[in-house]
CSV table of C-alpha atoms and ligand atoms in Angstrom, one decimal:
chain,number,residue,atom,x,y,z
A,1,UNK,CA,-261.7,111.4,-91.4
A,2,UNK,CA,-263.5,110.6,-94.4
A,3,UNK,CA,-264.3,107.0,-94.0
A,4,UNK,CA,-268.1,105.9,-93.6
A,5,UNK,CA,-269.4,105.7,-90.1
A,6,UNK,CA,-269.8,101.5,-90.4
A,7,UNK,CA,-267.4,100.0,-89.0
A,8,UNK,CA,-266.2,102.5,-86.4
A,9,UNK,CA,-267.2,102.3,-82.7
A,10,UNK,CA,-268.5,104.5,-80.0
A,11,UNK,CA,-265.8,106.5,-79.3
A,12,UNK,CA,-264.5,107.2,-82.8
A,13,UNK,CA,-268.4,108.2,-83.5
A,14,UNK,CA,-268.2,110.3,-80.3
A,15,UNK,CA,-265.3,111.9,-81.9
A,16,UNK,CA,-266.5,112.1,-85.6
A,17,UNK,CA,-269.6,113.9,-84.4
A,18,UNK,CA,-267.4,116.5,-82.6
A,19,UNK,CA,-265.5,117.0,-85.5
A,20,UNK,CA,-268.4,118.1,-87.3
A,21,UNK,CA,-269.7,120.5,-85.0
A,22,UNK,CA,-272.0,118.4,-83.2
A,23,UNK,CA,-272.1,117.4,-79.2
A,24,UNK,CA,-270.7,114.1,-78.1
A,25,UNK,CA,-273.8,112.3,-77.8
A,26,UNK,CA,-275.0,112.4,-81.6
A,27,UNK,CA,-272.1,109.5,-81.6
A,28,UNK,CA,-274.3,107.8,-79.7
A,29,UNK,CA,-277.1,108.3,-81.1
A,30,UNK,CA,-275.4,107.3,-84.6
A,31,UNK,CA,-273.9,104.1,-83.1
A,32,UNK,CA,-277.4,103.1,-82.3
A,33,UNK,CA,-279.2,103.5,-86.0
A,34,UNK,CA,-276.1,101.9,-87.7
A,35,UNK,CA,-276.1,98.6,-85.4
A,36,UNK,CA,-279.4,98.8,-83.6
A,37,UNK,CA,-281.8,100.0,-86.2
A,38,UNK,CA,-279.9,99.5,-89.2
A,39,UNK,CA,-280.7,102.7,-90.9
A,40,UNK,CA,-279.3,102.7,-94.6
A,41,UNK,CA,-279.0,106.7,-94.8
A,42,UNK,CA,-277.9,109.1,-92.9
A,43,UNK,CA,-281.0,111.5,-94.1
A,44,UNK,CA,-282.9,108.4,-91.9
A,45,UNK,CA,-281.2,108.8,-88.5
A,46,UNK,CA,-284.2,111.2,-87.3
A,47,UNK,CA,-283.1,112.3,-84.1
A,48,UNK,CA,-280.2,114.2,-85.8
A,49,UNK,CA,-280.7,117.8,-86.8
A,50,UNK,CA,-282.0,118.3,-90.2
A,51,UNK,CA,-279.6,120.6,-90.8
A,52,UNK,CA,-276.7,118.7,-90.0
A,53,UNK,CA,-277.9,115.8,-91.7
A,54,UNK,CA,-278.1,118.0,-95.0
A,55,UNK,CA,-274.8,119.3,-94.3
A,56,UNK,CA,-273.2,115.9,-94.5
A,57,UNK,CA,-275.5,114.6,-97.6
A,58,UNK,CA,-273.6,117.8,-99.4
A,59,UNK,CA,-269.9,116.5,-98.5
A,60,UNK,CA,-270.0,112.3,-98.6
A,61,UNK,CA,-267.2,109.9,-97.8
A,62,UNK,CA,-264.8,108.8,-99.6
A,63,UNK,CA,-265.8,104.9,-100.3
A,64,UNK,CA,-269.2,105.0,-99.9
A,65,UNK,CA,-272.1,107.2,-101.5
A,66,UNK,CA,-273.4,108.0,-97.8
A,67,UNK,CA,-272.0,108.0,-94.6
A,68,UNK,CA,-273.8,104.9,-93.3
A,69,UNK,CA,-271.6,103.0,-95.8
A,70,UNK,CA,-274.4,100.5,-97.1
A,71,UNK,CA,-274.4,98.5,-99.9
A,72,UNK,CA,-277.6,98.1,-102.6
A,73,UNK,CA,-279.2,95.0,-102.6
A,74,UNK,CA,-279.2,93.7,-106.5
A,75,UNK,CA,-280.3,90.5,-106.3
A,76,UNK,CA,-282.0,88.1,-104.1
A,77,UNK,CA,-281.8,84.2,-104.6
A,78,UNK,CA,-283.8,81.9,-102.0
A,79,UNK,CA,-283.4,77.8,-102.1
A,80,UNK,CA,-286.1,75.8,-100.9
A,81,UNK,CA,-284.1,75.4,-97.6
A,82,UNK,CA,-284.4,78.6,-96.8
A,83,UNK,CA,-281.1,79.8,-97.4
A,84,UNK,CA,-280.6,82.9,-98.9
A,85,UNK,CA,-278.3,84.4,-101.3
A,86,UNK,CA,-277.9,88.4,-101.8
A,87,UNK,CA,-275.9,90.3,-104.3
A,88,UNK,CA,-274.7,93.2,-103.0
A,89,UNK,CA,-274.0,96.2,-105.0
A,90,UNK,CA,-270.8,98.3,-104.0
A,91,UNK,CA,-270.7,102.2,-104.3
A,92,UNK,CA,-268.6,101.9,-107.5
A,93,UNK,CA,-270.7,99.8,-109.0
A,94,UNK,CA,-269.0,96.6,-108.2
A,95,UNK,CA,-270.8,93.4,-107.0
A,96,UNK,CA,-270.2,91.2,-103.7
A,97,UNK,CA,-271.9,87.7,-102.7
A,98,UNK,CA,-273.7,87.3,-99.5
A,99,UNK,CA,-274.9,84.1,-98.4
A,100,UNK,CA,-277.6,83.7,-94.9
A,101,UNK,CA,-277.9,80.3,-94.2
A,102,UNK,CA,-280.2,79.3,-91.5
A,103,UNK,CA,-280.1,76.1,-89.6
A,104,UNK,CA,-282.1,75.0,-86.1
A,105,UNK,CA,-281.3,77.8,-83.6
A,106,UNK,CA,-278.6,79.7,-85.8
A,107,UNK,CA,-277.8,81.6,-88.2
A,108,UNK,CA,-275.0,81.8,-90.3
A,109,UNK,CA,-273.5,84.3,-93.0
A,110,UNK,CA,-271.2,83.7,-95.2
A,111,UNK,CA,-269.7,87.1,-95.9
A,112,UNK,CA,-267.1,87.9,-99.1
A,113,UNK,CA,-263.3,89.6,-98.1
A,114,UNK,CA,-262.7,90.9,-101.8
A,115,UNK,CA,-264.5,91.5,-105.2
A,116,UNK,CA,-263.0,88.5,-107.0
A,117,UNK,CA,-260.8,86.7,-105.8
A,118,UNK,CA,-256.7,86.6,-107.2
A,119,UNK,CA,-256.2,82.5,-106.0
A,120,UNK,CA,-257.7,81.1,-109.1
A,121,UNK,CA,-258.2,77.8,-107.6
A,122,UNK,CA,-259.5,75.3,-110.1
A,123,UNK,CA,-262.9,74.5,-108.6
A,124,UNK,CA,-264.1,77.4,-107.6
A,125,UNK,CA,-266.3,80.2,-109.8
A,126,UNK,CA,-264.9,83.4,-107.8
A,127,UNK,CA,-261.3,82.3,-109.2
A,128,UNK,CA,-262.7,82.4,-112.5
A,129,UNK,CA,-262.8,86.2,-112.9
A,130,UNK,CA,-259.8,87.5,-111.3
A,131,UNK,CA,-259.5,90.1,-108.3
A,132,UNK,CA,-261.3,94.0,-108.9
A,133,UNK,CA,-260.2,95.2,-105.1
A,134,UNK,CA,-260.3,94.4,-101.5
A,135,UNK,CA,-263.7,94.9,-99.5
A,136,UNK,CA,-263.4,98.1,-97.0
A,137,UNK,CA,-264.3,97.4,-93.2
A,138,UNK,CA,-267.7,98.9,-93.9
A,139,UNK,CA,-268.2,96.6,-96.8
A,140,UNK,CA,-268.0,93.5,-95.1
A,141,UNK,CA,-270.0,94.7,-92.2
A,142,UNK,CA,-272.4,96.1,-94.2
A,143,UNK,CA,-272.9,92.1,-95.4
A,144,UNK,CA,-274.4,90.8,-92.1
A,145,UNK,CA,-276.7,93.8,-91.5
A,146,UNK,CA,-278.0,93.4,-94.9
A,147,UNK,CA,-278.7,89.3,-94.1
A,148,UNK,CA,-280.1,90.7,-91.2
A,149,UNK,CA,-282.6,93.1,-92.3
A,150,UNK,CA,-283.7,90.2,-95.3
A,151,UNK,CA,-284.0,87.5,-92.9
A,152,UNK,CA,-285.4,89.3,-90.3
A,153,UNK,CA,-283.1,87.6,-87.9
A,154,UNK,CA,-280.1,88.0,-85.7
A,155,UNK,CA,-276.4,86.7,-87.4
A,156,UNK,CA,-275.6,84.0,-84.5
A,157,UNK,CA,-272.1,83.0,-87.0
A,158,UNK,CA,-270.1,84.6,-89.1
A,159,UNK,CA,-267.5,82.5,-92.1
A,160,UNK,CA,-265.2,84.2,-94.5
A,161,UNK,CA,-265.8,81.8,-96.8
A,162,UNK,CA,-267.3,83.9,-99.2
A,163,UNK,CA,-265.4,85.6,-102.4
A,164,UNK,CA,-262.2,86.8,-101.9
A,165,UNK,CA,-258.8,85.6,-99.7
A,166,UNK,CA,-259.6,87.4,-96.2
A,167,UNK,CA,-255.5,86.7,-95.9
A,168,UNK,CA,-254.8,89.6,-98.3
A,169,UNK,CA,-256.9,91.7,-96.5
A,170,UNK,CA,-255.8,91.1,-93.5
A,171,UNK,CA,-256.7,95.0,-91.9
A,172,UNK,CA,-260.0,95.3,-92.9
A,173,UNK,CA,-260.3,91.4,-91.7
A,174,UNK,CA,-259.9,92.2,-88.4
A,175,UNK,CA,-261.5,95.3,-88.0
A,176,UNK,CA,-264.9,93.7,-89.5
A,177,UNK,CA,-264.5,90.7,-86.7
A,178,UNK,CA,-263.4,93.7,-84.0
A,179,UNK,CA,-266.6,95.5,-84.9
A,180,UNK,CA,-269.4,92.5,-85.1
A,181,UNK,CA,-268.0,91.9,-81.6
A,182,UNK,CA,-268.1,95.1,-80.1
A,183,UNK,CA,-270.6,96.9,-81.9
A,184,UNK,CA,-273.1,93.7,-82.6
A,185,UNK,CA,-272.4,91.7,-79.8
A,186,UNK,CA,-271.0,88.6,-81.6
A,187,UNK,CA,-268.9,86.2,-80.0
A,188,UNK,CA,-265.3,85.6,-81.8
A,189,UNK,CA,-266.1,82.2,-81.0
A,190,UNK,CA,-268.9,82.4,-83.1
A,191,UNK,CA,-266.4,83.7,-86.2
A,192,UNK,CA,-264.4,81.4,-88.9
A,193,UNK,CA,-261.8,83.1,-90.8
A,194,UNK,CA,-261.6,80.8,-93.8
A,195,UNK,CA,-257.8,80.5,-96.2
A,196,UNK,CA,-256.1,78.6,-99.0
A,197,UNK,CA,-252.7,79.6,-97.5
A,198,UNK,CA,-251.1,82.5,-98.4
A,199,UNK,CA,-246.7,82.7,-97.7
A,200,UNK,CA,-245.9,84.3,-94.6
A,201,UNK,CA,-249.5,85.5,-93.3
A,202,UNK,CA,-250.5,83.1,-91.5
A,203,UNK,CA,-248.3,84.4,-88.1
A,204,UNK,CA,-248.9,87.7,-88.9
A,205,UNK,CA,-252.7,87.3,-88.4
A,206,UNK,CA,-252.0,85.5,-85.1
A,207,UNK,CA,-250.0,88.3,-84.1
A,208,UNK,CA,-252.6,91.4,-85.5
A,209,UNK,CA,-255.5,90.0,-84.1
A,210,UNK,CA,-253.6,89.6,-80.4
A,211,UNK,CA,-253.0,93.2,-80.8
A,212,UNK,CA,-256.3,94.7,-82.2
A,213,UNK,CA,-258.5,92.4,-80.5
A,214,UNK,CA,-256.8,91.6,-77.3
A,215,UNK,CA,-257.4,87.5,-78.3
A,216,UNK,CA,-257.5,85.5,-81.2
A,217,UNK,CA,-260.4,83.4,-80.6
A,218,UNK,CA,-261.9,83.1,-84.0
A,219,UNK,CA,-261.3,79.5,-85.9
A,220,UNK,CA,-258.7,79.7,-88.6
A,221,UNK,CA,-260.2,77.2,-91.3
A,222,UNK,CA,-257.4,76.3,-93.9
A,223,UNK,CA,-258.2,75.0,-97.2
A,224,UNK,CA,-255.7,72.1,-97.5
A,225,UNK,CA,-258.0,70.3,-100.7
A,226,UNK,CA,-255.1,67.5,-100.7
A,227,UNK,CA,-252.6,65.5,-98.7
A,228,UNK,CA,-249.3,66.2,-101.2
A,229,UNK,CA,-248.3,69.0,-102.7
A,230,UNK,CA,-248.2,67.5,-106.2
A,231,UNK,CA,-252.2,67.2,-106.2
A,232,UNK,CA,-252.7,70.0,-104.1
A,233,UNK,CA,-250.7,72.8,-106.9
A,234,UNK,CA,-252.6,70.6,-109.7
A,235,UNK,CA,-256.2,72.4,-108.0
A,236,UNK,CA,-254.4,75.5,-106.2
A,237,UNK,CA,-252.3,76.9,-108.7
A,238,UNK,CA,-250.8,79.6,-106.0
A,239,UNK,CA,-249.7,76.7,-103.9
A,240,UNK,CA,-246.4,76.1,-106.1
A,241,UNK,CA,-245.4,79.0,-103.9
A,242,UNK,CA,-245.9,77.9,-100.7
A,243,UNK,CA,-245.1,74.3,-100.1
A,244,UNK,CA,-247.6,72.3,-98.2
A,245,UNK,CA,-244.7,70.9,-95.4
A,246,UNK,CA,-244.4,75.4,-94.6
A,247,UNK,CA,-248.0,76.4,-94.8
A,248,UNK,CA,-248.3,72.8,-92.2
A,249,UNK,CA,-245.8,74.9,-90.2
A,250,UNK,CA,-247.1,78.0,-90.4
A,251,UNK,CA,-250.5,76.8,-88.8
A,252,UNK,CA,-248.1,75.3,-85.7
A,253,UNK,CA,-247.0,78.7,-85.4
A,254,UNK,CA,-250.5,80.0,-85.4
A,255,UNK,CA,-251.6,77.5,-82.8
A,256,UNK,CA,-248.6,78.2,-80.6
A,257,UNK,CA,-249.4,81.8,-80.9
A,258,UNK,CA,-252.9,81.9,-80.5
A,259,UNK,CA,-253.4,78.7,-78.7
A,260,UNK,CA,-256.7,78.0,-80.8
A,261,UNK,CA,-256.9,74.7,-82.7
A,262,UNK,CA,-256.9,74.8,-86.6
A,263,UNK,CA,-259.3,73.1,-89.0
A,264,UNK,CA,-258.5,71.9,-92.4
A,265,UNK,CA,-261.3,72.0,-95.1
A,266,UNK,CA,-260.6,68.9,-97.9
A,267,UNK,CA,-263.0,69.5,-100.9
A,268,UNK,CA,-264.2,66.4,-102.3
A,269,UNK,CA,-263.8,66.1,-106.2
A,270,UNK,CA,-265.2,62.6,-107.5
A,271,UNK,CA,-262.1,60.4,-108.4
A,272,UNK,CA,-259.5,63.1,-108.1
A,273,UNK,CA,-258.2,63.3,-104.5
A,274,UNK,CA,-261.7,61.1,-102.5
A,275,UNK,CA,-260.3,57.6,-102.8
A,276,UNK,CA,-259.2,56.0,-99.7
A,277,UNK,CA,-255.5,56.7,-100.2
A,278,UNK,CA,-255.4,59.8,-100.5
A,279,UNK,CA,-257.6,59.9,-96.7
A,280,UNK,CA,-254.6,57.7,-95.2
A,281,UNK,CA,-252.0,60.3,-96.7
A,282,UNK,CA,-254.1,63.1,-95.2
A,283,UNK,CA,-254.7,61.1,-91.4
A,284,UNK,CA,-250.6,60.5,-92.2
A,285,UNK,CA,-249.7,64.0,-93.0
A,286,UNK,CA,-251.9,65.8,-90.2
A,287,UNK,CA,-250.7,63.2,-87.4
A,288,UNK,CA,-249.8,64.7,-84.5
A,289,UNK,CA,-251.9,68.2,-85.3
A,290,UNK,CA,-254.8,69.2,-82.9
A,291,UNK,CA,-256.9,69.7,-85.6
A,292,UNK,CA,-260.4,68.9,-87.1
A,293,UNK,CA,-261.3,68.3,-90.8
A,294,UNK,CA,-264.1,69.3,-92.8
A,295,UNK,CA,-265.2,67.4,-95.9
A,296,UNK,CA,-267.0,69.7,-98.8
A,297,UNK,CA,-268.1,67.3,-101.4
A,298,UNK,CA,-268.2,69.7,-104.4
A,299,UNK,CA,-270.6,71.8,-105.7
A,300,UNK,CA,-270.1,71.9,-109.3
A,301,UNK,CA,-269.5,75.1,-111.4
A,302,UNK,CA,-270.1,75.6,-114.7
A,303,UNK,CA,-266.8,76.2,-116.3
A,304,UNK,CA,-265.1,72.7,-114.8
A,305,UNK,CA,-265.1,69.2,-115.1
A,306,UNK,CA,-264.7,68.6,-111.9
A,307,UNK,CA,-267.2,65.4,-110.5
A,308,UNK,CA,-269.5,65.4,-107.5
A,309,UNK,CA,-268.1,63.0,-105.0
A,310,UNK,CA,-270.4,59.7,-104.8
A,311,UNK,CA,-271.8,59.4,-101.4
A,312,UNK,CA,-270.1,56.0,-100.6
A,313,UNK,CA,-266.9,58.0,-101.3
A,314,UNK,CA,-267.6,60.7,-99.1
A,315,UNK,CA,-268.8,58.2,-96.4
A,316,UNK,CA,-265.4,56.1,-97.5
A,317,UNK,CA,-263.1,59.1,-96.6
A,318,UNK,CA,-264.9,60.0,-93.3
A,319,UNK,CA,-264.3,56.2,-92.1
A,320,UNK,CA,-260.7,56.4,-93.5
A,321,UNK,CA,-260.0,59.7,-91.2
A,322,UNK,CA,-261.8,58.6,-88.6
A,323,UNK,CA,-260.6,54.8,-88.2
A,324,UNK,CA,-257.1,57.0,-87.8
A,325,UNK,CA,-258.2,59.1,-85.2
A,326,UNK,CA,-258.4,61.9,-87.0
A,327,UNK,CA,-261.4,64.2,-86.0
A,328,UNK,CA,-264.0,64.6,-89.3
A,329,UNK,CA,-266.9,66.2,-90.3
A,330,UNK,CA,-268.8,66.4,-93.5
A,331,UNK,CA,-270.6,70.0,-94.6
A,332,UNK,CA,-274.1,69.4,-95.5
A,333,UNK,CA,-274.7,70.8,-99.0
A,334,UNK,CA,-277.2,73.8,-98.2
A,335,UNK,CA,-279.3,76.0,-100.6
A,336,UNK,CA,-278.0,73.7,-104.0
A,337,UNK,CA,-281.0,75.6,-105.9
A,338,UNK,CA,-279.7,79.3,-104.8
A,339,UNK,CA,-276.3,79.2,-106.8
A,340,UNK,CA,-274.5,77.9,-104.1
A,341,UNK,CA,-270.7,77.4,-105.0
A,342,UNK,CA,-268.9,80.3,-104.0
A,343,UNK,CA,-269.3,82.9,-107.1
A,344,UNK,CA,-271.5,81.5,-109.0
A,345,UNK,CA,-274.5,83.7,-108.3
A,346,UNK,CA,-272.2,86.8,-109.8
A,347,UNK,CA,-271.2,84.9,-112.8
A,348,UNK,CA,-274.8,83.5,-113.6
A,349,UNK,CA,-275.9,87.2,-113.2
A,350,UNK,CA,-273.2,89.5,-114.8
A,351,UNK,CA,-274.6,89.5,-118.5
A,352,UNK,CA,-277.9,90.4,-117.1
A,353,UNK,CA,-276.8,93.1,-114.4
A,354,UNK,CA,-274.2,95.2,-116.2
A,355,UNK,CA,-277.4,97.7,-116.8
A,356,UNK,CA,-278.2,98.0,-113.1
A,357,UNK,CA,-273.9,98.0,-112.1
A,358,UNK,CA,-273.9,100.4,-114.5
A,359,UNK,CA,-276.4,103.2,-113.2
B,1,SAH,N1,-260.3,82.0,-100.1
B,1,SAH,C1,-260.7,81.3,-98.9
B,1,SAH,C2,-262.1,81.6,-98.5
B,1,SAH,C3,-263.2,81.5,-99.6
B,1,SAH,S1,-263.6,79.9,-100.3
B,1,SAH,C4,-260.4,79.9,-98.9
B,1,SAH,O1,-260.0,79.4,-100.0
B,1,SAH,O2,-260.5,79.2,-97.9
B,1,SAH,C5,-264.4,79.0,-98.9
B,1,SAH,C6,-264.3,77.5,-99.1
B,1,SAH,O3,-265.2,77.1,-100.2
B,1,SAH,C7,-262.9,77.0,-99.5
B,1,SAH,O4,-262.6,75.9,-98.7
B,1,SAH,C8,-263.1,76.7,-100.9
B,1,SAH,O5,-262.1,75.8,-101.3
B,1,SAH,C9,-264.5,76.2,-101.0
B,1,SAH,N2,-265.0,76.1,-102.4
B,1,SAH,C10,-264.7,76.9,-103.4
B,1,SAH,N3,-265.4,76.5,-104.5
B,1,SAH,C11,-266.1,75.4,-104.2
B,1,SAH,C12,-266.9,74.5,-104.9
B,1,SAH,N4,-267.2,74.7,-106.2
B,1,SAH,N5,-267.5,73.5,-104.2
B,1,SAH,C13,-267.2,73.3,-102.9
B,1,SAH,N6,-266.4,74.1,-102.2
B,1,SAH,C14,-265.8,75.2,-102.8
């Protein structure tokens, strides 16, 4: 086994240490300076023998440029709010975004699935530049540690609404949720899983996450955006494959399987899909459905023309929902001044880093 030690628990460290000559405990010990301490290096974990620790600098993973798996920070961006924006360097000199957002009494990260992102929905700046690969276990773990050791304060929640689909990487998905429960004592309750619908996942994931984590207790948020499919393929162009009425059916199928409730995020683009009707066509469309929706007015990128939703709008829609029984919530716009659209950080920055993605 090659892999890098994040993202494996205490028995596969046990076992990796063994491998390599060393006694049972050292998995342990290893276990405690990648979640504990948050050591970056292997060359750091002190209490392992020198020798042994040179050894393994000789030989690394394959993945990672050390066995801890850690990323390099590149670039930190802090609003006034306090939240906090990193820009994580991969070992092949790719770049993630990393979001800690604090709030009273918790703290949140938004962590990436993928470099880029293949959806291309209209609105959003990851889309812009295509997919470069999937995130690795260690990758997306590595993401909350690094929030962490900025912030200087424990990860209370966890969304995969950063870059990427976490539905086409469904694996490493799971594993990274499996191992900030086990190894960093999160609660899955604690854990959003965030999707724009992708055909014939959405059971699946159900169904893996039974099996590797004994429960699915995470929230599935679905991006719905629109209540027809007309509007909603005009701002998702991958929805023309998957028809709104079977990705509606597909989330029945995940709530019968996992028994959890399903929330639908609606962006808000001024004039587009905010006007009254189209909040009667959603209350319509979702009646019946144990479900909760989340209104994210939009944060504007620079390559669209998409508007800002007034505030009477947004208030307008809530009402609407409401008035129909429909359970609402808006998202407070957090950290505006740190780039906060998804990808927008990267694409501000990726004239100016190429020299340091380079090195
Ligand atoms: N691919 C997944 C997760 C990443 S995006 C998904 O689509 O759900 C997380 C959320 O941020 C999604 O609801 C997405 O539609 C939203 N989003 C993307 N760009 C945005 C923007 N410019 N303003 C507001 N929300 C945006």
């Amino acid at each position: 086994m090659s892999q890098p030690l994040l993202g494996l628990g205490l028995k596969a460290l046990e076992a990796w240490a063994q491998e390599h000559g060393q006694a049972a405990f050292r998995g342990r010990q290893l276990h405690d300076w990648l979640y504990a301490k948050g050591a970056r290096q292997l060359a750091d974990v002190s209490v392992l023998p020198k020798g042994f620790r040179e050894q393994m600098a000789a030989q690394p993973p394959e993945g990672a440029l050390d066995w801890m798996g850690r990323s390099r920070e590149l670039h930190r961006s802090v609003a006034r709010d306090g939240t906090t924006k990193l820009l994580l360097g991969t070992h092949d000199g790719l770049s993630i975004e990393t979001v800690g957002i604090p709030a009273e009494g918790r703290l949140t990260v938004c962590v990436s699935s993928q470099v880029g992102c293949p959806m291309a929905c209209r609105f959003c700046a990851t889309g812009k530049g295509g997919l470069q690969r999937s995130l690795a276990v260690h990758e997306i773990v590595d993401q909350v540690l690094s929030v962490r050791e900025v912030m200087e304060q424990r990860p209370s929640h966890v969304v995969f609404m950063g870059m990427g689909e976490p539905l086409l990487n469904i694996e490493a998905v799971l594993a990274a949720i499996d191992c900030l429960c086990t190894d960093l004592g999160m609660a899955q309750r604690q854990i959003t899983v965030s999707t724009v619908g992708v055909p014939r996942t959405l059971p699946r994931l159900a169904e893996l996450a039974l099996e590797r984590l004994g429960r699915a207790q995470f929230t599935l948020a679905v991006s719905l955006h629109a209540p027809d499919q007309r509007l909603r393929e005009e701002l998702i162009p991958t929805a023309h494959a998957y028809p709104i009425e079977d990705l509606l059916e597909d989330c029945r199928r995940y709530v019968a399987i996992t028994g959890r409730r399903v929330s639908f995020e609606y962006i808000l683009l001024g004039g587009l899909n905010d006007q009254p009707r189209h909040a009667v066509a959603l209350a319509q469309l979702l009646r019946g459905f144990q479900s909760h929706v989340n209104l994210i007015p939009y944060n504007p990128i620079a390559e669209e023309e998409f508007q800002r939703p007034t505030p009477a709008a947004v208030d307008g829609f809530r009402r609407a929902l409401q008035d129909r029984h429909v359970a609402v919530s808006v998202r407070a716009s957090r950290g505006l001044d740190a780039d906060a659209a998804c990808g927008q950080l990267r694409r501000r920055l990726e004239g100016s880093l190429e020299p340091v993605l380079a090195r």
